[in-house]
Short mmCIF file of C-alpha atoms in Angstrom, two decimals:
data_model
loop_
_atom_site.label_atom_id
_atom_site.label_comp_id
_atom_site.label_asym_id
_atom_site.label_seq_id
_atom_site.Cartn_x
_atom_site.Cartn_y
_atom_site.Cartn_z
CA UNK R 16 -1.59 22.18 -26.79
CA UNK R 17 1.93 21.48 -25.38
CA UNK R 18 1.86 22.02 -21.71
CA UNK R 19 5.36 22.66 -19.26
CA UNK R 20 6.89 19.97 -17.40
CA UNK R 21 7.29 21.69 -14.08
CA UNK R 22 9.33 18.90 -12.12
CA UNK R 23 12.51 18.89 -11.16
CA UNK R 24 13.26 15.49 -11.03
CA UNK R 25 12.79 12.74 -13.91
CA UNK R 26 10.57 10.33 -13.34
CA UNK R 27 11.43 6.78 -13.41
CA UNK R 28 9.30 4.29 -14.99
CA UNK R 29 8.05 1.20 -12.97
CA UNK R 30 5.33 -1.22 -12.63
CA UNK R 31 5.16 -3.16 -9.19
CA UNK R 32 1.88 -3.40 -6.98
CA UNK R 33 0.87 -1.21 -3.98
CA UNK R 34 -2.07 -0.88 -1.66
CA UNK R 35 -3.68 2.26 -0.39
CA UNK R 36 -6.36 3.64 1.55
CA UNK R 37 -7.26 6.54 2.82
CA UNK R 38 -5.10 7.99 6.20
CA UNK R 39 -8.77 8.84 7.51
CA UNK R 40 -10.01 5.57 7.57
CA UNK R 41 -7.95 3.67 9.51
CA UNK R 42 -10.24 0.25 9.67
CA UNK R 43 -11.29 -0.33 5.91
CA UNK R 44 -9.56 -2.34 3.88
CA UNK R 45 -6.47 -1.47 1.64
CA UNK R 46 -7.02 -1.13 -1.99
CA UNK R 47 -5.05 -2.67 -5.17
CA UNK R 48 -2.88 0.10 -6.97
CA UNK R 49 -0.24 0.46 -9.57
CA UNK R 50 2.11 2.00 -8.97
CA UNK R 51 3.92 3.22 -12.28
CA UNK R 52 6.65 5.55 -12.08
CA UNK R 53 8.51 7.67 -9.42
CA UNK R 54 10.23 10.35 -8.82
CA UNK R 55 12.80 12.43 -6.03
CA UNK R 56 9.35 13.86 -4.30
CA UNK R 57 6.89 10.97 -5.03
CA UNK R 58 4.88 8.47 -7.41
CA UNK R 59 1.96 7.94 -9.35
CA UNK R 60 -0.97 5.42 -8.07
CA UNK R 61 -3.17 3.94 -10.55
CA UNK R 62 -5.77 2.38 -8.22
CA UNK R 63 -10.07 2.72 -8.48
CA UNK R 64 -10.27 5.30 -5.73
CA UNK R 65 -9.83 9.45 -7.09
CA UNK R 66 -8.42 11.63 -3.99
CA UNK R 67 -8.59 14.66 -3.64
CA UNK R 68 -5.92 17.25 -3.64
CA UNK R 69 -4.72 17.71 -0.21
CA UNK R 70 -6.26 14.09 1.00
CA UNK R 71 -3.53 11.78 3.02
CA UNK R 72 -2.82 8.87 1.32
CA UNK R 73 -1.43 5.47 3.16
CA UNK R 74 0.37 3.17 0.52
CA UNK R 75 2.15 -0.22 0.98
CA UNK R 76 4.32 -1.91 -1.18
CA UNK R 77 6.10 -5.20 -0.93
CA UNK R 78 10.22 -4.91 -1.59
CA UNK R 79 11.75 -8.08 -1.64
CA UNK R 80 13.89 -8.50 0.36
CA UNK R 81 13.35 -5.87 2.56
CA UNK R 82 9.46 -6.77 3.22
CA UNK R 83 6.80 -4.38 4.20
CA UNK R 84 6.90 -0.68 3.14
CA UNK R 85 4.52 1.69 4.94
CA UNK R 86 4.35 5.57 3.75
CA UNK R 87 2.14 8.16 3.72
CA UNK R 88 1.89 10.90 0.88
CA UNK R 89 -0.65 13.42 0.39
CA UNK R 90 -2.28 13.85 -3.45
CA UNK R 91 -1.42 16.37 -5.23
CA UNK R 92 -3.75 15.35 -8.43
CA UNK R 93 -5.93 12.46 -9.45
CA UNK R 94 -7.81 11.99 -12.39
CA UNK R 95 -10.07 9.29 -14.02
CA UNK R 96 -8.79 6.97 -16.78
CA UNK R 97 -10.09 4.21 -18.75
CA UNK R 98 -13.46 5.93 -18.94
CA UNK R 99 -13.75 6.60 -15.05
CA UNK R 100 -12.90 2.83 -14.00
CA UNK R 101 -9.90 3.64 -12.21
CA UNK R 102 -8.12 6.99 -11.64
CA UNK R 103 -4.23 8.33 -11.93
CA UNK R 104 -3.27 10.01 -8.53
CA UNK R 105 -0.12 12.01 -8.06
CA UNK R 106 1.39 12.00 -4.67
CA UNK R 107 3.82 13.56 -2.62
CA UNK R 108 6.00 12.03 0.12
CA UNK R 109 5.20 13.48 3.64
CA UNK R 110 8.31 13.54 4.75
CA UNK R 111 7.87 15.53 8.02
CA UNK R 112 10.40 13.28 10.26
CA UNK R 113 14.06 11.64 9.46
CA UNK R 114 12.21 7.91 9.44
CA UNK R 115 9.47 9.00 6.68
CA UNK R 116 12.22 10.50 4.79
CA UNK R 117 14.34 7.34 5.53
CA UNK R 118 10.83 5.39 3.84
CA UNK R 119 10.74 7.09 0.65
CA UNK R 120 14.34 6.55 -0.01
CA UNK R 121 14.57 3.36 -0.04
CA UNK R 122 11.28 2.82 -2.31
CA UNK R 123 13.16 5.42 -4.58
CA UNK R 124 16.46 3.65 -4.22
CA UNK R 125 14.50 0.22 -5.27
CA UNK R 126 12.91 1.60 -7.67
CA UNK R 127 15.83 2.76 -9.10
CA UNK R 128 18.01 -0.09 -8.91
CA UNK R 129 15.26 -2.24 -10.86
CA UNK R 130 13.73 0.33 -13.26
CA UNK R 131 12.94 -1.93 -16.46
CA UNK R 132 14.97 -2.14 -19.06
CA UNK R 133 14.06 0.14 -22.30
CA UNK R 134 13.08 -2.95 -23.91
CA UNK R 135 10.86 -4.37 -20.77
CA UNK R 136 9.53 -1.33 -21.24
CA UNK R 137 8.56 -1.44 -25.49
#
C-alpha cells in the first residue's frame, strides 16, 4: 500500500544528539535521543519513550557555537522501531510567541546549513 505524504515542507535529513523529557515531568532527567530529520514545522526524534499524541515534549539540543537550545513541541505521532526498544516520534514546534519561533528557526537554519552531503548519508 502506498501512503501519500501530507507534509508541505521537505524533510532535511540530519543526525545529531538531542535530549528530551515530558514537559509535565520537570524534575526528571532528560533522556538521550537522536534528532533524525527536521522540516519547517517540526522534527523527528528517536528515543526510548513512546509519547501519546498531544503530549508536550521538552527538547534540548546543543548547537555549536550557539550552545544549548531549548524548545517545546507537541507529539503528533509515535511508533515503535527496533523491536520496541526505541520509538520514533514526530513533533510539531510550538510557536505561540516570537521567542519560541526564533528558537525553532535557529534550529532549522542550523540543520539546513549543516545537513549532511548525500555521500555522507549513503
